[in-house]
Amino acid sequence: MLKNFVVTLGLLLAADLAQAAKTCTLQIEGNDLMRYNVAEMKVAADCTEVEVVLKHVGKLPVQTMGHNWVLTKTAEFMAVANAGVAAGLAKDHIPPGDARVIAHTKMIGGGQSTSVKFPTSKLTKGSDYTFFCSFPGHYGLMKGKFILQ
Ligand code: ZN
């Protein structure tokens, strides 16, 4: 009986730990036609951490067709995108130290991949978030909704 109890307790603890940390991976692609392959990304409610993997499936170099993945509140994305233009390619077109940027990858060119991880504690359920590419001129086509379920 005691042994069963200990085993059960152990399983319960393991289940708690599994719930305490769950990384959910989302894949997204960018191409040479200045497009992502998805317009919406959803994170399940039980995820504690999000990993976004960005793959550039094109062939053009980062200087001409660079892509990254940037997450902000929808209300702030245009301002951050414009600030990113001024930041320059060496800074991945991310305004340095900008608290409005919730998460971002580096800027990549054709054939490359990159990823970023961030805790879902940075997100609020029901808030409106937008992901986009901050390469100059790209955010008009390369953007989408990011939803915490
Ligand atoms: Zn881009």
PDB file of C-alpha atoms and ligand atoms in Angstrom:
ATOM      1  CA  MET A   1       0.000   0.000   0.000  1.00  0.00           C
ATOM      2  CA  LEU A   2       2.727   2.449   0.994  1.00  0.00           C
ATOM      3  CA  LYS A   3       4.717   1.580  -2.086  1.00  0.00           C
ATOM      4  CA  ASN A   4       1.696   2.193  -4.304  1.00  0.00           C
ATOM      5  CA  PHE A   5       1.114   5.487  -2.582  1.00  0.00           C
ATOM      6  CA  VAL A   6       4.719   6.559  -3.166  1.00  0.00           C
ATOM      7  CA  VAL A   7       4.529   5.536  -6.824  1.00  0.00           C
ATOM      8  CA  THR A   8       1.259   7.428  -7.256  1.00  0.00           C
ATOM      9  CA  LEU A   9       2.699  10.486  -5.565  1.00  0.00           C
ATOM     10  CA  GLY A  10       5.714  10.290  -7.834  1.00  0.00           C
ATOM     11  CA  LEU A  11       3.498  10.187 -10.915  1.00  0.00           C
ATOM     12  CA  LEU A  12       1.496  13.143  -9.664  1.00  0.00           C
ATOM     13  CA  LEU A  13       4.684  15.130  -9.110  1.00  0.00           C
ATOM     14  CA  ALA A  14       5.917  14.199 -12.570  1.00  0.00           C
ATOM     15  CA  ALA A  15       2.609  15.348 -14.035  1.00  0.00           C
ATOM     16  CA  ASP A  16       2.872  18.639 -12.146  1.00  0.00           C
ATOM     17  CA  LEU A  17       6.389  19.199 -13.425  1.00  0.00           C
ATOM     18  CA  ALA A  18       5.274  18.443 -16.969  1.00  0.00           C
ATOM     19  CA  GLN A  19       2.585  21.093 -16.627  1.00  0.00           C
ATOM     20  CA  ALA A  20       4.975  23.518 -15.017  1.00  0.00           C
ATOM     21  CA  ALA A  21       7.140  23.726 -18.120  1.00  0.00           C
ATOM     22  CA  LYS A  22       5.920  23.106 -21.622  1.00  0.00           C
ATOM     23  CA  THR A  23       7.679  24.503 -24.657  1.00  0.00           C
ATOM     24  CA  CYS A  24       5.453  24.745 -27.722  1.00  0.00           C
ATOM     25  CA  THR A  25       7.190  25.030 -31.065  1.00  0.00           C
ATOM     26  CA  LEU A  26       5.661  26.963 -33.959  1.00  0.00           C
ATOM     27  CA  GLN A  27       7.109  26.808 -37.458  1.00  0.00           C
ATOM     28  CA  ILE A  28       6.953  29.600 -40.008  1.00  0.00           C
ATOM     29  CA  GLU A  29       8.544  30.099 -43.414  1.00  0.00           C
ATOM     30  CA  GLY A  30       9.492  33.182 -45.386  1.00  0.00           C
ATOM     31  CA  ASN A  31      10.214  33.181 -49.130  1.00  0.00           C
ATOM     32  CA  ASP A  32      11.743  35.252 -51.926  1.00  0.00           C
ATOM     33  CA  LEU A  33       8.309  36.656 -52.800  1.00  0.00           C
ATOM     34  CA  MET A  34       8.243  38.547 -49.490  1.00  0.00           C
ATOM     35  CA  ARG A  35       5.656  36.277 -47.905  1.00  0.00           C
ATOM     36  CA  TYR A  36       5.248  34.166 -44.808  1.00  0.00           C
ATOM     37  CA  ASN A  37       3.467  30.830 -45.270  1.00  0.00           C
ATOM     38  CA  VAL A  38       1.004  31.500 -42.432  1.00  0.00           C
ATOM     39  CA  ALA A  39      -1.207  34.465 -41.558  1.00  0.00           C
ATOM     40  CA  GLU A  40      -2.012  33.322 -38.033  1.00  0.00           C
ATOM     41  CA  MET A  41      -0.109  31.598 -35.223  1.00  0.00           C
ATOM     42  CA  LYS A  42      -1.798  30.112 -32.181  1.00  0.00           C
ATOM     43  CA  VAL A  43      -0.323  29.133 -28.834  1.00  0.00           C
ATOM     44  CA  ALA A  44      -2.210  26.614 -26.721  1.00  0.00           C
ATOM     45  CA  ALA A  45      -3.193  27.729 -23.236  1.00  0.00           C
ATOM     46  CA  ASP A  46      -1.000  25.147 -21.465  1.00  0.00           C
ATOM     47  CA  CYS A  47       2.260  26.296 -23.095  1.00  0.00           C
ATOM     48  CA  THR A  48       4.644  28.030 -20.704  1.00  0.00           C
ATOM     49  CA  GLU A  49       7.234  28.796 -23.359  1.00  0.00           C
ATOM     50  CA  VAL A  50       6.996  29.428 -27.085  1.00  0.00           C
ATOM     51  CA  GLU A  51       9.690  28.535 -29.576  1.00  0.00           C
ATOM     52  CA  VAL A  52       9.256  30.108 -33.000  1.00  0.00           C
ATOM     53  CA  VAL A  53      11.354  28.558 -35.752  1.00  0.00           C
ATOM     54  CA  LEU A  54      11.718  30.716 -38.851  1.00  0.00           C
ATOM     55  CA  LYS A  55      12.981  29.161 -42.068  1.00  0.00           C
ATOM     56  CA  HIS A  56      13.845  31.243 -45.130  1.00  0.00           C
ATOM     57  CA  VAL A  57      12.987  28.906 -47.997  1.00  0.00           C
ATOM     58  CA  GLY A  58      14.161  31.353 -50.678  1.00  0.00           C
ATOM     59  CA  LYS A  59      17.579  31.898 -52.226  1.00  0.00           C
ATOM     60  CA  LEU A  60      18.094  35.659 -52.034  1.00  0.00           C
ATOM     61  CA  PRO A  61      20.663  37.035 -49.567  1.00  0.00           C
ATOM     62  CA  VAL A  62      19.781  38.793 -46.340  1.00  0.00           C
ATOM     63  CA  GLN A  63      20.746  42.205 -47.769  1.00  0.00           C
ATOM     64  CA  THR A  64      18.033  42.075 -50.436  1.00  0.00           C
ATOM     65  CA  MET A  65      15.357  39.728 -49.051  1.00  0.00           C
ATOM     66  CA  GLY A  66      16.071  39.449 -45.328  1.00  0.00           C
ATOM     67  CA  HIS A  67      13.399  38.035 -43.053  1.00  0.00           C
ATOM     68  CA  ASN A  68      12.992  37.953 -39.313  1.00  0.00           C
ATOM     69  CA  TRP A  69      10.098  37.344 -36.944  1.00  0.00           C
ATOM     70  CA  VAL A  70       9.119  40.096 -34.549  1.00  0.00           C
ATOM     71  CA  LEU A  71       6.265  40.059 -32.041  1.00  0.00           C
ATOM     72  CA  THR A  72       4.574  43.153 -30.634  1.00  0.00           C
ATOM     73  CA  LYS A  73       1.138  44.253 -29.551  1.00  0.00           C
ATOM     74  CA  THR A  74      -0.894  45.025 -32.681  1.00  0.00           C
ATOM     75  CA  ALA A  75      -1.334  48.652 -31.583  1.00  0.00           C
ATOM     76  CA  GLU A  76       2.463  49.087 -31.490  1.00  0.00           C
ATOM     77  CA  PHE A  77       3.630  47.099 -34.494  1.00  0.00           C
ATOM     78  CA  MET A  78       3.659  49.934 -37.053  1.00  0.00           C
ATOM     79  CA  ALA A  79       5.694  52.193 -34.783  1.00  0.00           C
ATOM     80  CA  VAL A  80       8.164  49.385 -34.028  1.00  0.00           C
ATOM     81  CA  ALA A  81       8.417  48.483 -37.728  1.00  0.00           C
ATOM     82  CA  ASN A  82       9.241  52.084 -38.600  1.00  0.00           C
ATOM     83  CA  ALA A  83      11.790  52.327 -35.793  1.00  0.00           C
ATOM     84  CA  GLY A  84      13.279  49.065 -37.087  1.00  0.00           C
ATOM     85  CA  VAL A  85      13.988  50.613 -40.492  1.00  0.00           C
ATOM     86  CA  ALA A  86      16.163  53.235 -38.819  1.00  0.00           C
ATOM     87  CA  ALA A  87      17.905  50.616 -36.652  1.00  0.00           C
ATOM     88  CA  GLY A  88      19.623  49.123 -39.723  1.00  0.00           C
ATOM     89  CA  LEU A  89      20.464  45.616 -40.861  1.00  0.00           C
ATOM     90  CA  ALA A  90      23.390  45.248 -38.437  1.00  0.00           C
ATOM     91  CA  LYS A  91      20.803  45.457 -35.627  1.00  0.00           C
ATOM     92  CA  ASP A  92      18.456  43.043 -37.460  1.00  0.00           C
ATOM     93  CA  HIS A  93      16.153  46.047 -38.013  1.00  0.00           C
ATOM     94  CA  ILE A  94      15.138  45.874 -34.349  1.00  0.00           C
ATOM     95  CA  PRO A  95      15.199  49.137 -32.396  1.00  0.00           C
ATOM     96  CA  PRO A  96      17.767  48.450 -29.642  1.00  0.00           C
ATOM     97  CA  GLY A  97      16.347  48.065 -26.137  1.00  0.00           C
ATOM     98  CA  ASP A  98      12.776  48.643 -27.315  1.00  0.00           C
ATOM     99  CA  ALA A  99      10.439  47.265 -24.630  1.00  0.00           C
ATOM    100  CA  ARG A 100       7.598  47.087 -27.151  1.00  0.00           C
ATOM    101  CA  VAL A 101       9.381  44.141 -28.811  1.00  0.00           C
ATOM    102  CA  ILE A 102       8.074  41.059 -27.012  1.00  0.00           C
ATOM    103  CA  ALA A 103      10.319  38.659 -28.926  1.00  0.00           C
ATOM    104  CA  HIS A 104      12.298  38.577 -32.149  1.00  0.00           C
ATOM    105  CA  THR A 105      14.646  36.417 -34.180  1.00  0.00           C
ATOM    106  CA  LYS A 106      17.709  37.632 -36.001  1.00  0.00           C
ATOM    107  CA  MET A 107      17.468  38.578 -39.685  1.00  0.00           C
ATOM    108  CA  ILE A 108      18.259  35.726 -42.094  1.00  0.00           C
ATOM    109  CA  GLY A 109      18.688  35.183 -45.817  1.00  0.00           C
ATOM    110  CA  GLY A 110      17.697  32.402 -48.192  1.00  0.00           C
ATOM    111  CA  GLY A 111      18.423  28.850 -47.031  1.00  0.00           C
ATOM    112  CA  GLN A 112      18.916  29.870 -43.405  1.00  0.00           C
ATOM    113  CA  SER A 113      16.936  29.112 -40.262  1.00  0.00           C
ATOM    114  CA  THR A 114      16.710  30.799 -36.898  1.00  0.00           C
ATOM    115  CA  SER A 115      14.584  30.578 -33.786  1.00  0.00           C
ATOM    116  CA  VAL A 116      13.613  32.399 -30.639  1.00  0.00           C
ATOM    117  CA  LYS A 117      12.161  31.250 -27.322  1.00  0.00           C
ATOM    118  CA  PHE A 118      10.159  33.356 -24.918  1.00  0.00           C
ATOM    119  CA  PRO A 119       7.882  32.684 -21.941  1.00  0.00           C
ATOM    120  CA  THR A 120       4.122  32.939 -22.410  1.00  0.00           C
ATOM    121  CA  SER A 121       4.129  35.007 -19.201  1.00  0.00           C
ATOM    122  CA  LYS A 122       5.034  37.900 -21.528  1.00  0.00           C
ATOM    123  CA  LEU A 123       1.606  37.528 -23.149  1.00  0.00           C
ATOM    124  CA  THR A 124      -1.888  38.316 -21.920  1.00  0.00           C
ATOM    125  CA  LYS A 125      -4.796  36.182 -23.001  1.00  0.00           C
ATOM    126  CA  GLY A 126      -7.253  38.183 -25.090  1.00  0.00           C
ATOM    127  CA  SER A 127      -4.681  40.808 -26.101  1.00  0.00           C
ATOM    128  CA  ASP A 128      -4.131  41.554 -29.768  1.00  0.00           C
ATOM    129  CA  TYR A 129      -0.638  40.661 -30.997  1.00  0.00           C
ATOM    130  CA  THR A 130       0.946  40.930 -34.423  1.00  0.00           C
ATOM    131  CA  PHE A 131       4.023  39.163 -35.772  1.00  0.00           C
ATOM    132  CA  PHE A 132       5.888  40.679 -38.712  1.00  0.00           C
ATOM    133  CA  CYS A 133       9.141  40.976 -40.620  1.00  0.00           C
ATOM    134  CA  SER A 134      10.934  44.236 -39.849  1.00  0.00           C
ATOM    135  CA  PHE A 135      13.047  44.298 -43.027  1.00  0.00           C
ATOM    136  CA  PRO A 136      12.297  47.689 -44.669  1.00  0.00           C
ATOM    137  CA  GLY A 137       9.134  47.472 -46.758  1.00  0.00           C
ATOM    138  CA  HIS A 138       8.215  43.931 -45.722  1.00  0.00           C
ATOM    139  CA  TYR A 139       5.697  44.390 -42.928  1.00  0.00           C
ATOM    140  CA  GLY A 140       2.887  45.339 -45.325  1.00  0.00           C
ATOM    141  CA  LEU A 141       2.834  41.779 -46.688  1.00  0.00           C
ATOM    142  CA  MET A 142       4.709  39.901 -43.983  1.00  0.00           C
ATOM    143  CA  LYS A 143       2.506  40.067 -40.927  1.00  0.00           C
ATOM    144  CA  GLY A 144      -0.082  38.060 -39.116  1.00  0.00           C
ATOM    145  CA  LYS A 145      -2.048  37.533 -35.944  1.00  0.00           C
ATOM    146  CA  PHE A 146      -0.485  35.892 -32.914  1.00  0.00           C
ATOM    147  CA  ILE A 147      -3.009  34.414 -30.498  1.00  0.00           C
ATOM    148  CA  LEU A 148      -2.627  33.040 -26.991  1.00  0.00           C
ATOM    149  CA  GLN A 149      -5.550  30.668 -26.579  1.00  0.00           C
TER     150      GLN A 149
HETATM  151 ZN    ZN B   1      11.289  40.034 -44.718  1.00  0.00          ZN
END
